[in-house]
C-alpha cells in the first residue's frame, strides 16, 4: 500500500510566522503535489514537483514556496503566514509512467493562522 | 485554463435511491479522468479512473462512470446508494503535463 504521510494533522500558528509542512511518501513516486482544500472550492494546486530539486508553480503559488531535496520528501513553506492561509493542506504523490497516473493522498494538515 | 465543473454542490438522497453526479471539464487534448471520494475524517481515495478504451468504467463499491467525449463529461453513477456512501466526491482531470485539476466537490448525504 502506498503511504503518504504528513507531519502534523493540526497546526496553529501566528500571523507572520514561518511555517513548514512536511510530506513523505514511501513508494518511490516521481511526482509530488501540494494542494489546499477549502469548502466550495475543491482542491487547488499550490506547487508540484516531478523530480528532486525540480518544482513547478500550480494555480495559487503566491505566499508559498517548496523544497524537494530527496525523492520521498516534499516540503511546503509559508514564509510569513497570514490568516487567509488558514486551510486544509493536502499532499499527494504519483508515478509518471505506466497506467498508475492516479494520485495518492496524505491525511491532510489543518492549519489555522491566528 | 483548465476547469472542472461539478454541478451539484450538495445532494441528499434516501437509501436505495439512484445517484448521478455531474462532471464537465474543459480541455481539448487527451485526458485522464478520475473520481475521488473523501469519507468523513478520512483521506481522499480513488473511486475510479478512465484512461482509454471502454468509456464506461467501474470502480469500487458499485460506482461507475461514463466518459462522453462529445459532451466533455464524466458523470458518476450508482444504482442504489447506502448510508455508508455519505461523503464528498471530487471529479479530477489530469492534463498532459501531469497537472491535476479538481472540481469543487459534491457533498452527498444519504439518509438511512
PDB file of C-alpha atoms in Angstrom:
ATOM      1  CA  UNK A   1       0.000   0.000   0.000  1.00  0.00           C
ATOM      2  CA  UNK A   2       1.196   3.455  -0.877  1.00  0.00           C
ATOM      3  CA  UNK A   3       1.648   5.607   2.148  1.00  0.00           C
ATOM      4  CA  UNK A   4       1.737   9.356   2.098  1.00  0.00           C
ATOM      5  CA  UNK A   5       2.280  10.867   5.495  1.00  0.00           C
ATOM      6  CA  UNK A   6       2.117  14.462   6.622  1.00  0.00           C
ATOM      7  CA  UNK A   7       3.979  15.749   9.647  1.00  0.00           C
ATOM      8  CA  UNK A   8       1.007  17.211  11.507  1.00  0.00           C
ATOM      9  CA  UNK A   9      -2.760  16.748  11.434  1.00  0.00           C
ATOM     10  CA  UNK A  10      -3.434  20.070  13.145  1.00  0.00           C
ATOM     11  CA  UNK A  11      -1.279  23.164  13.389  1.00  0.00           C
ATOM     12  CA  UNK A  12      -1.925  26.588  14.882  1.00  0.00           C
ATOM     13  CA  UNK A  13       0.443  29.416  14.003  1.00  0.00           C
ATOM     14  CA  UNK A  14       0.530  33.161  14.441  1.00  0.00           C
ATOM     15  CA  UNK A  15       0.464  35.717  11.659  1.00  0.00           C
ATOM     16  CA  UNK A  16       3.982  36.362  10.352  1.00  0.00           C
ATOM     17  CA  UNK A  17       5.440  33.044  11.488  1.00  0.00           C
ATOM     18  CA  UNK A  18       7.351  30.827   9.084  1.00  0.00           C
ATOM     19  CA  UNK A  19       5.546  27.520   8.697  1.00  0.00           C
ATOM     20  CA  UNK A  20       6.890  24.221   7.402  1.00  0.00           C
ATOM     21  CA  UNK A  21       4.584  21.414   6.280  1.00  0.00           C
ATOM     22  CA  UNK A  22       6.300  18.133   5.575  1.00  0.00           C
ATOM     23  CA  UNK A  23       5.177  15.272   3.363  1.00  0.00           C
ATOM     24  CA  UNK A  24       6.794  11.877   2.900  1.00  0.00           C
ATOM     25  CA  UNK A  25       5.845   9.088   0.503  1.00  0.00           C
ATOM     26  CA  UNK A  26       7.206   5.565   0.588  1.00  0.00           C
ATOM     27  CA  UNK A  27       6.555   4.315  -2.947  1.00  0.00           C
ATOM     28  CA  UNK A  28       9.357   5.926  -4.950  1.00  0.00           C
ATOM     29  CA  UNK A  29       6.925   8.188  -6.809  1.00  0.00           C
ATOM     30  CA  UNK A  30       8.447  10.808  -9.081  1.00  0.00           C
ATOM     31  CA  UNK A  31       5.686  13.367  -8.701  1.00  0.00           C
ATOM     32  CA  UNK A  32       4.595  15.109  -5.549  1.00  0.00           C
ATOM     33  CA  UNK A  33       1.953  17.778  -5.101  1.00  0.00           C
ATOM     34  CA  UNK A  34       0.701  20.287  -2.568  1.00  0.00           C
ATOM     35  CA  UNK A  35      -2.945  21.377  -2.582  1.00  0.00           C
ATOM     36  CA  UNK A  36      -5.108  23.430  -0.360  1.00  0.00           C
ATOM     37  CA  UNK A  37      -8.700  22.382   0.185  1.00  0.00           C
ATOM     38  CA  UNK A  38     -11.318  24.978   1.039  1.00  0.00           C
ATOM     39  CA  UNK A  39     -15.085  24.466   1.299  1.00  0.00           C
ATOM     40  CA  UNK A  40     -16.819  25.082  -2.011  1.00  0.00           C
ATOM     41  CA  UNK A  41     -13.521  25.493  -3.869  1.00  0.00           C
ATOM     42  CA  UNK A  42     -12.351  21.906  -4.040  1.00  0.00           C
ATOM     43  CA  UNK A  43      -8.629  21.272  -4.273  1.00  0.00           C
ATOM     44  CA  UNK A  44      -6.374  23.940  -5.687  1.00  0.00           C
ATOM     45  CA  UNK A  45      -2.815  23.141  -6.710  1.00  0.00           C
ATOM     46  CA  UNK A  46      -0.134  25.204  -4.993  1.00  0.00           C
ATOM     47  CA  UNK A  47       3.051  23.582  -6.294  1.00  0.00           C
ATOM     48  CA  UNK A  48       4.160  20.294  -7.693  1.00  0.00           C
ATOM     49  CA  UNK A  49       7.474  18.574  -8.276  1.00  0.00           C
ATOM     50  CA  UNK A  50       8.326  15.971 -10.876  1.00  0.00           C
ATOM     51  CA  UNK A  51      11.832  15.231  -9.660  1.00  0.00           C
ATOM     52  CA  UNK A  52      14.284  16.037  -6.911  1.00  0.00           C
ATOM     53  CA  UNK A  53      15.071  19.761  -6.817  1.00  0.00           C
ATOM     54  CA  UNK A  54      12.501  20.412  -9.549  1.00  0.00           C
ATOM     55  CA  UNK A  55       9.333  22.366  -8.933  1.00  0.00           C
ATOM     56  CA  UNK A  56       6.505  23.888 -10.890  1.00  0.00           C
ATOM     57  CA  UNK A  57       4.003  26.508  -9.811  1.00  0.00           C
ATOM     58  CA  UNK A  58       0.426  25.483  -9.606  1.00  0.00           C
ATOM     59  CA  UNK A  59      -2.598  27.730  -9.726  1.00  0.00           C
ATOM     60  CA  UNK A  60      -2.114  29.529  -6.396  1.00  0.00           C
ATOM     61  CA  UNK A  61       1.622  29.699  -5.539  1.00  0.00           C
ATOM     62  CA  UNK A  62       1.617  33.192  -4.057  1.00  0.00           C
ATOM     63  CA  UNK A  63       2.785  33.217  -0.455  1.00  0.00           C
ATOM     64  CA  UNK A  64       4.184  29.686  -0.642  1.00  0.00           C
ATOM     65  CA  UNK A  65       7.444  28.015  -1.564  1.00  0.00           C
ATOM     66  CA  UNK A  66       8.503  24.377  -1.710  1.00  0.00           C
ATOM     67  CA  UNK A  67      11.567  22.240  -1.297  1.00  0.00           C
ATOM     68  CA  UNK A  68      12.350  18.782  -2.587  1.00  0.00           C
ATOM     69  CA  UNK A  69      15.840  17.683  -1.595  1.00  0.00           C
ATOM     70  CA  UNK A  70      15.045  13.965  -1.534  1.00  0.00           C
ATOM     71  CA  UNK A  71      12.715  11.975  -3.739  1.00  0.00           C
ATOM     72  CA  UNK A  72      10.480  10.858  -0.904  1.00  0.00           C
ATOM     73  CA  UNK A  73      10.056  14.226   0.804  1.00  0.00           C
ATOM     74  CA  UNK A  74       8.281  17.386  -0.326  1.00  0.00           C
ATOM     75  CA  UNK A  75       8.010  20.393   1.947  1.00  0.00           C
ATOM     76  CA  UNK A  76       5.634  23.333   1.733  1.00  0.00           C
ATOM     77  CA  UNK A  77       6.834  26.578   3.283  1.00  0.00           C
ATOM     78  CA  UNK A  78       4.756  29.572   4.244  1.00  0.00           C
ATOM     79  CA  UNK A  79       7.384  32.315   4.535  1.00  0.00           C
ATOM     80  CA  UNK A  80       5.156  34.635   6.543  1.00  0.00           C
ATOM     81  CA  UNK A  81       1.838  33.069   7.456  1.00  0.00           C
ATOM     82  CA  UNK A  82      -1.298  35.110   7.016  1.00  0.00           C
ATOM     83  CA  UNK A  83      -4.875  34.496   8.145  1.00  0.00           C
ATOM     84  CA  UNK A  84      -6.014  33.844   4.573  1.00  0.00           C
ATOM     85  CA  UNK A  85      -3.733  30.815   4.529  1.00  0.00           C
ATOM     86  CA  UNK A  86      -5.903  29.106   7.129  1.00  0.00           C
ATOM     87  CA  UNK A  87      -6.922  25.955   5.286  1.00  0.00           C
ATOM     88  CA  UNK A  88      -6.570  22.199   4.923  1.00  0.00           C
ATOM     89  CA  UNK A  89      -3.337  21.302   3.138  1.00  0.00           C
ATOM     90  CA  UNK A  90      -3.115  18.041   1.246  1.00  0.00           C
ATOM     91  CA  UNK A  91      -0.035  16.353  -0.095  1.00  0.00           C
ATOM     92  CA  UNK A  92      -0.187  13.788  -2.892  1.00  0.00           C
ATOM     93  CA  UNK A  93       2.186  11.693  -4.944  1.00  0.00           C
ATOM     94  CA  UNK A  94       2.001   9.811  -8.227  1.00  0.00           C
ATOM     95  CA  UNK A  95       4.068   7.929 -10.750  1.00  0.00           C
ATOM     96  CA  UNK A  96       4.899   9.471 -14.106  1.00  0.00           C
ATOM     97  CA  UNK A  97       4.836   6.425 -16.338  1.00  0.00           C
ATOM     98  CA  UNK A  98       2.582   3.470 -16.682  1.00  0.00           C
ATOM     99  CA  UNK A  99      -1.115   3.229 -16.073  1.00  0.00           C
ATOM    100  CA  UNK A 100      -0.883   4.371 -12.491  1.00  0.00           C
ATOM    101  CA  UNK A 101      -1.211   8.092 -13.023  1.00  0.00           C
ATOM    102  CA  UNK A 102      -3.565   8.348 -10.101  1.00  0.00           C
ATOM    103  CA  UNK A 103      -2.606  10.396  -7.103  1.00  0.00           C
ATOM    104  CA  UNK A 104      -2.305   9.062  -3.586  1.00  0.00           C
ATOM    105  CA  UNK A 105      -3.160  11.498  -0.848  1.00  0.00           C
ATOM    106  CA  UNK A 106      -1.978  12.076   2.673  1.00  0.00           C
ATOM    107  CA  UNK A 107      -4.368  12.682   5.586  1.00  0.00           C
ATOM    108  CA  UNK A 108      -4.027  16.459   5.394  1.00  0.00           C
ATOM    109  CA  UNK A 109      -2.830  19.168   7.755  1.00  0.00           C
ATOM    110  CA  UNK A 110      -5.409  21.586   9.063  1.00  0.00           C
ATOM    111  CA  UNK A 111      -3.568  24.866   9.523  1.00  0.00           C
ATOM    112  CA  UNK A 112      -5.048  27.731  11.473  1.00  0.00           C
ATOM    113  CA  UNK A 113      -3.298  31.093  11.359  1.00  0.00           C
ATOM    114  CA  UNK A 114      -4.361  33.492  14.094  1.00  0.00           C
TER     115      UNK A 114
ATOM    116  CA  UNK B   1      -7.083  27.455 -18.421  1.00  0.00           C
ATOM    117  CA  UNK B   2      -8.379  24.074 -17.467  1.00  0.00           C
ATOM    118  CA  UNK B   3     -11.515  23.809 -15.442  1.00  0.00           C
ATOM    119  CA  UNK B   4     -13.635  21.079 -13.956  1.00  0.00           C
ATOM    120  CA  UNK B   5     -17.259  21.758 -13.094  1.00  0.00           C
ATOM    121  CA  UNK B   6     -19.354  19.756 -10.700  1.00  0.00           C
ATOM    122  CA  UNK B   7     -22.914  20.872 -10.977  1.00  0.00           C
ATOM    123  CA  UNK B   8     -24.279  19.600  -7.711  1.00  0.00           C
ATOM    124  CA  UNK B   9     -22.737  21.013  -4.573  1.00  0.00           C
ATOM    125  CA  UNK B  10     -24.930  19.178  -2.102  1.00  0.00           C
ATOM    126  CA  UNK B  11     -27.108  16.147  -2.754  1.00  0.00           C
ATOM    127  CA  UNK B  12     -29.424  14.496  -0.267  1.00  0.00           C
ATOM    128  CA  UNK B  13     -30.818  11.039  -1.032  1.00  0.00           C
ATOM    129  CA  UNK B  14     -32.589   8.279   0.798  1.00  0.00           C
ATOM    130  CA  UNK B  15     -31.042   4.839   0.940  1.00  0.00           C
ATOM    131  CA  UNK B  16     -31.673   2.747  -2.197  1.00  0.00           C
ATOM    132  CA  UNK B  17     -32.133   5.833  -4.367  1.00  0.00           C
ATOM    133  CA  UNK B  18     -30.101   6.103  -7.541  1.00  0.00           C
ATOM    134  CA  UNK B  19     -27.250   8.572  -7.786  1.00  0.00           C
ATOM    135  CA  UNK B  20     -25.827  10.572 -10.630  1.00  0.00           C
ATOM    136  CA  UNK B  21     -23.247  13.301 -10.062  1.00  0.00           C
ATOM    137  CA  UNK B  22     -22.329  15.516 -12.967  1.00  0.00           C
ATOM    138  CA  UNK B  23     -18.806  16.450 -14.029  1.00  0.00           C
ATOM    139  CA  UNK B  24     -17.762  18.502 -17.041  1.00  0.00           C
ATOM    140  CA  UNK B  25     -14.256  19.547 -17.974  1.00  0.00           C
ATOM    141  CA  UNK B  26     -12.678  21.945 -20.400  1.00  0.00           C
ATOM    142  CA  UNK B  27      -9.645  20.508 -22.121  1.00  0.00           C
ATOM    143  CA  UNK B  28      -9.265  19.666 -25.772  1.00  0.00           C
ATOM    144  CA  UNK B  29      -6.442  17.164 -25.558  1.00  0.00           C
ATOM    145  CA  UNK B  30      -6.192  13.622 -24.324  1.00  0.00           C
ATOM    146  CA  UNK B  31      -7.463  13.409 -20.797  1.00  0.00           C
ATOM    147  CA  UNK B  32      -7.297  11.035 -17.932  1.00  0.00           C
ATOM    148  CA  UNK B  33     -10.349  11.310 -15.703  1.00  0.00           C
ATOM    149  CA  UNK B  34     -10.845  10.402 -12.075  1.00  0.00           C
ATOM    150  CA  UNK B  35     -13.412  10.385  -9.331  1.00  0.00           C
ATOM    151  CA  UNK B  36     -12.132  10.608  -5.780  1.00  0.00           C
ATOM    152  CA  UNK B  37     -14.100  10.213  -2.575  1.00  0.00           C
ATOM    153  CA  UNK B  38     -13.466  11.646   0.869  1.00  0.00           C
ATOM    154  CA  UNK B  39     -15.356   9.940   3.680  1.00  0.00           C
ATOM    155  CA  UNK B  40     -15.763  11.990   6.862  1.00  0.00           C
ATOM    156  CA  UNK B  41     -12.420  12.262   8.629  1.00  0.00           C
ATOM    157  CA  UNK B  42     -10.578  10.181   6.044  1.00  0.00           C
ATOM    158  CA  UNK B  43      -8.065  10.623   3.218  1.00  0.00           C
ATOM    159  CA  UNK B  44      -9.096  11.290  -0.328  1.00  0.00           C
ATOM    160  CA  UNK B  45      -9.142   7.958  -2.099  1.00  0.00           C
ATOM    161  CA  UNK B  46      -9.620   6.876  -5.676  1.00  0.00           C
ATOM    162  CA  UNK B  47     -13.090   5.676  -6.641  1.00  0.00           C
ATOM    163  CA  UNK B  48     -12.444   5.035 -10.323  1.00  0.00           C
ATOM    164  CA  UNK B  49     -10.447   6.253 -13.302  1.00  0.00           C
ATOM    165  CA  UNK B  50     -10.625   6.435 -17.074  1.00  0.00           C
ATOM    166  CA  UNK B  51      -7.570   6.326 -19.328  1.00  0.00           C
ATOM    167  CA  UNK B  52      -8.716   4.839 -22.611  1.00  0.00           C
ATOM    168  CA  UNK B  53     -10.906   2.129 -24.106  1.00  0.00           C
ATOM    169  CA  UNK B  54     -14.380   1.363 -22.820  1.00  0.00           C
ATOM    170  CA  UNK B  55     -15.950   4.683 -21.839  1.00  0.00           C
ATOM    171  CA  UNK B  56     -17.955   3.007 -19.102  1.00  0.00           C
ATOM    172  CA  UNK B  57     -15.667   2.369 -16.164  1.00  0.00           C
ATOM    173  CA  UNK B  58     -16.448   0.559 -12.971  1.00  0.00           C
ATOM    174  CA  UNK B  59     -14.963   1.424  -9.642  1.00  0.00           C
ATOM    175  CA  UNK B  60     -15.116   0.318  -6.067  1.00  0.00           C
ATOM    176  CA  UNK B  61     -18.299  -0.079  -4.013  1.00  0.00           C
ATOM    177  CA  UNK B  62     -20.600  -0.368  -7.016  1.00  0.00           C
ATOM    178  CA  UNK B  63     -19.802   3.026  -8.532  1.00  0.00           C
ATOM    179  CA  UNK B  64     -19.422   3.540 -12.263  1.00  0.00           C
ATOM    180  CA  UNK B  65     -18.803   6.494 -14.539  1.00  0.00           C
ATOM    181  CA  UNK B  66     -19.316   7.161 -18.221  1.00  0.00           C
ATOM    182  CA  UNK B  67     -16.925   9.215 -20.326  1.00  0.00           C
ATOM    183  CA  UNK B  68     -18.782  11.057 -23.100  1.00  0.00           C
ATOM    184  CA  UNK B  69     -16.118  12.764 -25.183  1.00  0.00           C
ATOM    185  CA  UNK B  70     -18.545  14.841 -27.262  1.00  0.00           C
ATOM    186  CA  UNK B  71     -20.018  16.338 -24.101  1.00  0.00           C
ATOM    187  CA  UNK B  72     -16.714  16.660 -22.177  1.00  0.00           C
ATOM    188  CA  UNK B  73     -18.450  14.834 -19.355  1.00  0.00           C
ATOM    189  CA  UNK B  74     -17.591  12.120 -16.878  1.00  0.00           C
ATOM    190  CA  UNK B  75     -20.651  11.564 -14.712  1.00  0.00           C
ATOM    191  CA  UNK B  76     -20.592   9.300 -11.679  1.00  0.00           C
ATOM    192  CA  UNK B  77     -23.441   6.860 -11.061  1.00  0.00           C
ATOM    193  CA  UNK B  78     -24.589   4.299  -8.552  1.00  0.00           C
ATOM    194  CA  UNK B  79     -27.893   2.430  -8.908  1.00  0.00           C
ATOM    195  CA  UNK B  80     -28.651   2.181  -5.197  1.00  0.00           C
ATOM    196  CA  UNK B  81     -26.878   4.264  -2.551  1.00  0.00           C
ATOM    197  CA  UNK B  82     -26.237   3.255   1.025  1.00  0.00           C
ATOM    198  CA  UNK B  83     -25.848   5.316   4.160  1.00  0.00           C
ATOM    199  CA  UNK B  84     -22.121   4.488   4.065  1.00  0.00           C
ATOM    200  CA  UNK B  85     -21.815   6.400   0.768  1.00  0.00           C
ATOM    201  CA  UNK B  86     -22.197   9.659   2.667  1.00  0.00           C
ATOM    202  CA  UNK B  87     -19.048  11.534   1.663  1.00  0.00           C
ATOM    203  CA  UNK B  88     -17.683  14.288  -0.533  1.00  0.00           C
ATOM    204  CA  UNK B  89     -16.977  13.374  -4.146  1.00  0.00           C
ATOM    205  CA  UNK B  90     -14.439  15.080  -6.383  1.00  0.00           C
ATOM    206  CA  UNK B  91     -14.029  14.846 -10.127  1.00  0.00           C
ATOM    207  CA  UNK B  92     -10.487  15.390 -11.464  1.00  0.00           C
ATOM    208  CA  UNK B  93      -8.761  15.695 -14.819  1.00  0.00           C
ATOM    209  CA  UNK B  94      -5.096  15.054 -15.497  1.00  0.00           C
ATOM    210  CA  UNK B  95      -3.502  17.073 -18.269  1.00  0.00           C
ATOM    211  CA  UNK B  96      -0.506  16.219 -20.433  1.00  0.00           C
ATOM    212  CA  UNK B  97       1.800  17.997 -18.018  1.00  0.00           C
ATOM    213  CA  UNK B  98       0.954  15.786 -15.070  1.00  0.00           C
ATOM    214  CA  UNK B  99      -1.128  18.504 -13.502  1.00  0.00           C
ATOM    215  CA  UNK B 100      -4.413  17.533 -11.952  1.00  0.00           C
ATOM    216  CA  UNK B 101      -7.456  19.793 -11.887  1.00  0.00           C
ATOM    217  CA  UNK B 102     -10.202  19.142  -9.389  1.00  0.00           C
ATOM    218  CA  UNK B 103     -13.821  20.166  -9.284  1.00  0.00           C
ATOM    219  CA  UNK B 104     -15.272  21.948  -6.282  1.00  0.00           C
ATOM    220  CA  UNK B 105     -16.742  18.749  -4.880  1.00  0.00           C
ATOM    221  CA  UNK B 106     -20.219  17.379  -4.217  1.00  0.00           C
ATOM    222  CA  UNK B 107     -21.316  16.551  -0.705  1.00  0.00           C
ATOM    223  CA  UNK B 108     -23.607  13.546  -0.632  1.00  0.00           C
ATOM    224  CA  UNK B 109     -25.806  12.872   2.379  1.00  0.00           C
ATOM    225  CA  UNK B 110     -27.628   9.563   2.377  1.00  0.00           C
ATOM    226  CA  UNK B 111     -30.486   9.365   4.842  1.00  0.00           C
ATOM    227  CA  UNK B 112     -30.966   5.945   6.447  1.00  0.00           C
TER     228      UNK B 112
END
